[in-house]
Tab-separated table of C-alpha atoms in Angstrom:
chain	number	residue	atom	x	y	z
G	1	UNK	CA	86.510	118.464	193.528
G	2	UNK	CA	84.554	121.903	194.320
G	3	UNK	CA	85.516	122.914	197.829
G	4	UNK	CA	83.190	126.470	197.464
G	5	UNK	CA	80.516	124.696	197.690
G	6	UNK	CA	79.157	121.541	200.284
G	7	UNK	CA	75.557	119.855	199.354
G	8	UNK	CA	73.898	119.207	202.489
G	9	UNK	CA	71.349	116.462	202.629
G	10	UNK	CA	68.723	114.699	204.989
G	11	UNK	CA	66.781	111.260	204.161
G	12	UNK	CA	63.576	110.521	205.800
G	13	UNK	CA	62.901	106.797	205.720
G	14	UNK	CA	59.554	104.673	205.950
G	15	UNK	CA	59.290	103.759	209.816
G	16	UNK	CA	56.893	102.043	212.390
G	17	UNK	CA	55.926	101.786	216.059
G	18	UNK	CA	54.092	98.144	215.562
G	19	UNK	CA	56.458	95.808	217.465
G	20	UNK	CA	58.577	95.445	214.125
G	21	UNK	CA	62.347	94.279	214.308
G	22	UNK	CA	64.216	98.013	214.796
G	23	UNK	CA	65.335	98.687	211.074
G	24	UNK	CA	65.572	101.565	208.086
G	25	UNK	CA	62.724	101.354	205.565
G	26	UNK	CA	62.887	102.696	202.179
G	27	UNK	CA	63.907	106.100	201.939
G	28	UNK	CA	60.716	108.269	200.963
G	29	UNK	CA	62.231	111.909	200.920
G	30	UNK	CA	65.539	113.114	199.976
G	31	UNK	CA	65.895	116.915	201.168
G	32	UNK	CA	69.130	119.080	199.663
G	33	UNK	CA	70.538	122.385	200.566
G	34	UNK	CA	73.796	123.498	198.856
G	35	UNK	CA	75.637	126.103	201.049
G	36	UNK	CA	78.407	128.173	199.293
G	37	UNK	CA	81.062	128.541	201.517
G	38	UNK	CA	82.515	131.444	200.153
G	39	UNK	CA	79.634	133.544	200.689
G	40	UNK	CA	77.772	131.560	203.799
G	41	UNK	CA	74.197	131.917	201.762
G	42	UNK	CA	71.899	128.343	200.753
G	43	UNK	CA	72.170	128.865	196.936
G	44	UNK	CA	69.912	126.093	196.298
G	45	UNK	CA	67.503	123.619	197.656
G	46	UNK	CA	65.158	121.086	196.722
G	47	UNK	CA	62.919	118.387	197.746
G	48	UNK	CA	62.477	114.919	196.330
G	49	UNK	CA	59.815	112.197	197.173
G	50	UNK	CA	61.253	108.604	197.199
G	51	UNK	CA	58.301	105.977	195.629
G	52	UNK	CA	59.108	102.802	198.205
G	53	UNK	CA	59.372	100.167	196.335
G	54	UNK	CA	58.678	96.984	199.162
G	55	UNK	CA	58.010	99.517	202.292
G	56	UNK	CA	54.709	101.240	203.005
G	57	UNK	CA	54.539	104.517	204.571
G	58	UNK	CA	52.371	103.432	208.083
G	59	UNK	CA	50.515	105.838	210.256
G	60	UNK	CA	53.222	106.439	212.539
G	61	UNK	CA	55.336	107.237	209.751
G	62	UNK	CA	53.469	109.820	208.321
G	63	UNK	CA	52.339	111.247	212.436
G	64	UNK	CA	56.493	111.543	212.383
G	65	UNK	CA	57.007	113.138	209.106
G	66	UNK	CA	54.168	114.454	207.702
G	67	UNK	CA	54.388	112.421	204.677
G	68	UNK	CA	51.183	110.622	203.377
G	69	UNK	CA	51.104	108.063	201.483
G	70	UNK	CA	48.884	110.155	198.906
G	71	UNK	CA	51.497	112.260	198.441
G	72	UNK	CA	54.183	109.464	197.680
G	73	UNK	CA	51.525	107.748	195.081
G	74	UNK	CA	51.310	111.338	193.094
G	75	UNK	CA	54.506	112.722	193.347
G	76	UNK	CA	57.398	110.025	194.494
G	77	UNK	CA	59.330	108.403	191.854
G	78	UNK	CA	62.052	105.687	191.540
G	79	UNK	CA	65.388	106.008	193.545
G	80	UNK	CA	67.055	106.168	190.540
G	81	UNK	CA	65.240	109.064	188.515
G	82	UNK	CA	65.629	111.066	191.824
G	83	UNK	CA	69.996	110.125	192.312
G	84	UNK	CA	69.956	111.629	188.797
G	85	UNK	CA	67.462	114.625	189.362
G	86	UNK	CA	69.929	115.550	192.295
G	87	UNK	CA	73.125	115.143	190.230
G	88	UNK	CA	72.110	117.142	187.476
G	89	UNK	CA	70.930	119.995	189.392
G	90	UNK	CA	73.845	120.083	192.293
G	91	UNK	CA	76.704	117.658	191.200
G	92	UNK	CA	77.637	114.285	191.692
G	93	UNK	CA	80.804	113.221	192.167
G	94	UNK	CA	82.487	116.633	191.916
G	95	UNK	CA	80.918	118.046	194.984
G	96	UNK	CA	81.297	117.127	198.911
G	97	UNK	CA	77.687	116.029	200.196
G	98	UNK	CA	76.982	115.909	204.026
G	99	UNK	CA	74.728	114.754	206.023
G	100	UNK	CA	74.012	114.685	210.166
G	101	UNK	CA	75.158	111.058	211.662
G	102	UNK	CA	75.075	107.800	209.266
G	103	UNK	CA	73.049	108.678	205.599
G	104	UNK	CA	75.375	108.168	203.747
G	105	UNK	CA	75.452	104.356	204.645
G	106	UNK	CA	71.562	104.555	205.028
G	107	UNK	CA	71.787	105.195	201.216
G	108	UNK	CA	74.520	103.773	199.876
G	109	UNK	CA	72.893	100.243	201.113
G	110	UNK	CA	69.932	101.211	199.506
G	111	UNK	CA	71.713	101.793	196.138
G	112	UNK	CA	73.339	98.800	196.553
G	113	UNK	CA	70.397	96.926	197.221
G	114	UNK	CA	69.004	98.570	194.216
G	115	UNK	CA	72.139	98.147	191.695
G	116	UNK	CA	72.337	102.055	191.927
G	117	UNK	CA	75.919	104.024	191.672
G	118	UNK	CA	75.828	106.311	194.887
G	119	UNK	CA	75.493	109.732	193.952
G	120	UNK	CA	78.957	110.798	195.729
G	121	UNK	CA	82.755	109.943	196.432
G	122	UNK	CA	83.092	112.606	199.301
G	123	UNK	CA	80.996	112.687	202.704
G	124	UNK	CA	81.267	114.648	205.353
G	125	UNK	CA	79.121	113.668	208.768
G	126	UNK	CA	78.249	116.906	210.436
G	127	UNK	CA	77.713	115.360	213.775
G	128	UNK	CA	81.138	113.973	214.551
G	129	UNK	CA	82.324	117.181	212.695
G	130	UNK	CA	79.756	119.294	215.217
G	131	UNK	CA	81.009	117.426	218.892
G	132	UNK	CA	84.645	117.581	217.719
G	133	UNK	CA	84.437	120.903	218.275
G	134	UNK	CA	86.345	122.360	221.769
G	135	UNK	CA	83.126	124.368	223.141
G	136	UNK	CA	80.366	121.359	222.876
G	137	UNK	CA	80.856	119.119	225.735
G	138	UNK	CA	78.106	117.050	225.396
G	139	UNK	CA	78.742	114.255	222.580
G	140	UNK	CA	75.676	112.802	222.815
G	141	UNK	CA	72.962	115.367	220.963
G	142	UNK	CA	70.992	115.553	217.761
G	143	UNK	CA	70.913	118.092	214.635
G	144	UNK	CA	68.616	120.521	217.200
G	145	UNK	CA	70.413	120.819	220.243
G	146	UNK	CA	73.820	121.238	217.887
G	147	UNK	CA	71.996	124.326	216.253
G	148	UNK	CA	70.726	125.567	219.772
G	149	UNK	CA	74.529	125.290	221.271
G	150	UNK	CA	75.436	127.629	217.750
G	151	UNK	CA	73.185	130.202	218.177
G	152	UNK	CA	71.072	129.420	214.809
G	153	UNK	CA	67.372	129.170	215.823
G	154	UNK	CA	65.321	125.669	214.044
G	155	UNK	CA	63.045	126.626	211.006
G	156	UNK	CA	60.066	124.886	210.183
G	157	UNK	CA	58.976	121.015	210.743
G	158	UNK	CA	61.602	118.760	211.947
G	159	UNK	CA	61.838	115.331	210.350
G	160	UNK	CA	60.557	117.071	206.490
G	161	UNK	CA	64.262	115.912	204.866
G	162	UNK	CA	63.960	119.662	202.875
G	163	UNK	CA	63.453	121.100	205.980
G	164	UNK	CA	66.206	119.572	208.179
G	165	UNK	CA	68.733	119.410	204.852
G	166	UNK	CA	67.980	123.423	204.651
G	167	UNK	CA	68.394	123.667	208.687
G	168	UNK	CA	71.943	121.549	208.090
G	169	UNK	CA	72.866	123.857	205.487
G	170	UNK	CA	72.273	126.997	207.914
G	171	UNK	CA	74.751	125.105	210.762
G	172	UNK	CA	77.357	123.975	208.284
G	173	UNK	CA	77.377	127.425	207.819
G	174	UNK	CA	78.246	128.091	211.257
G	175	UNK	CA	81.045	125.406	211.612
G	176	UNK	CA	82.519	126.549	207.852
G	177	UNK	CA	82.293	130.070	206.705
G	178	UNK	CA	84.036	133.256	208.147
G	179	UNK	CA	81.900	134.994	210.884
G	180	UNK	CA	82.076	138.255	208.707
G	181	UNK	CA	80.238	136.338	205.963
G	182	UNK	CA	77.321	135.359	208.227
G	183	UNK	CA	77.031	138.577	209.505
G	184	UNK	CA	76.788	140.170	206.031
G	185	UNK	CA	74.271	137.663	205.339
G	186	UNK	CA	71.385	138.723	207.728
């Protein structure tokens, strides 16, 4: 197991605001930001689009993530070419993936649906990580308010899964590496 490095992640799934039961769609984006701990810096990223294969991406989902269903048709691919994009280029099994709140259940039932071999054995869940924490006092906040209560300011579009993976990767930082690190890194 690597413990230098953690391979932050963020899924964005297909969604709707038609009156449909409450569930997770397909996953349509797979954002990943690998922070090295050692030196506090996001050594790599990357950004992978998820072709649905029963869900379509609806208005509302794209008005939430940006993600048209253009896009998916010319660049998503299968589930599977994209788990082994991702392990080739940051590490599968050997490294410790984490996400904010639940994805790794969010994907692990869609590999199981699938017949796919989840991409990792360790998961860490930033969130219950973040409000264990002795200064945050309020248990009940998102990815945002967590970054806002560390001092790191939100970059670019929120709900983009390489955009929120890369904004994870910036407060794992926070929560991981030595203060003198961070400093050194601006």
């Amino acid at each position: 197991m690597n413990f230098d490095r953690i391979v932050c992640f963020d899924l964005e799934m297909c969604c709707w605001n038609d009156g449909r039961t409450s569930r997770t769609g397909e996953i349509i984006e797979i954002g990943v930001a690998e922070l090295d701990l050692n030196t506090g810096r996001i050594v790599r990223r990357a950004q992978h689009y998820v072709k649905p294969e029963h869900d379509e991406i609806s208005p509302f989902c794209t008005e939430l993530t940006g993600i048209k269903p253009d896009l998916i048709d010319k660049n998503g691919k299968p589930l599977a070419t994209i788990l082994r994009s991702i392990e080739q280029k940051f590490g599968g099994r050997h490294k410790i993936y984490a996400a904010w709140g639940h994805d790794d259940r969010i994907l692990k039932k869609e590999c199981d649906a699938k017949e796919l071999k989840l991409l990792f054995r360790e998961y860490l869940n930033l969130a219950t990580l973040f409000k264990l924490q002795r200064h945050v006092t309020n248990k009940r906040l998102g990815q945002r308010a967590a970054m806002e209560i560390a001092g790191v300011t939100w970059e670019g579009r929120q709900h983009s899964g390489y955009v929120d993976a890369y904004n994870l990767a910036r407060l794992a930082a926070t929560m991981f590496c030595e203060q003198e690190v961070l400093a050194n890194d601006k």
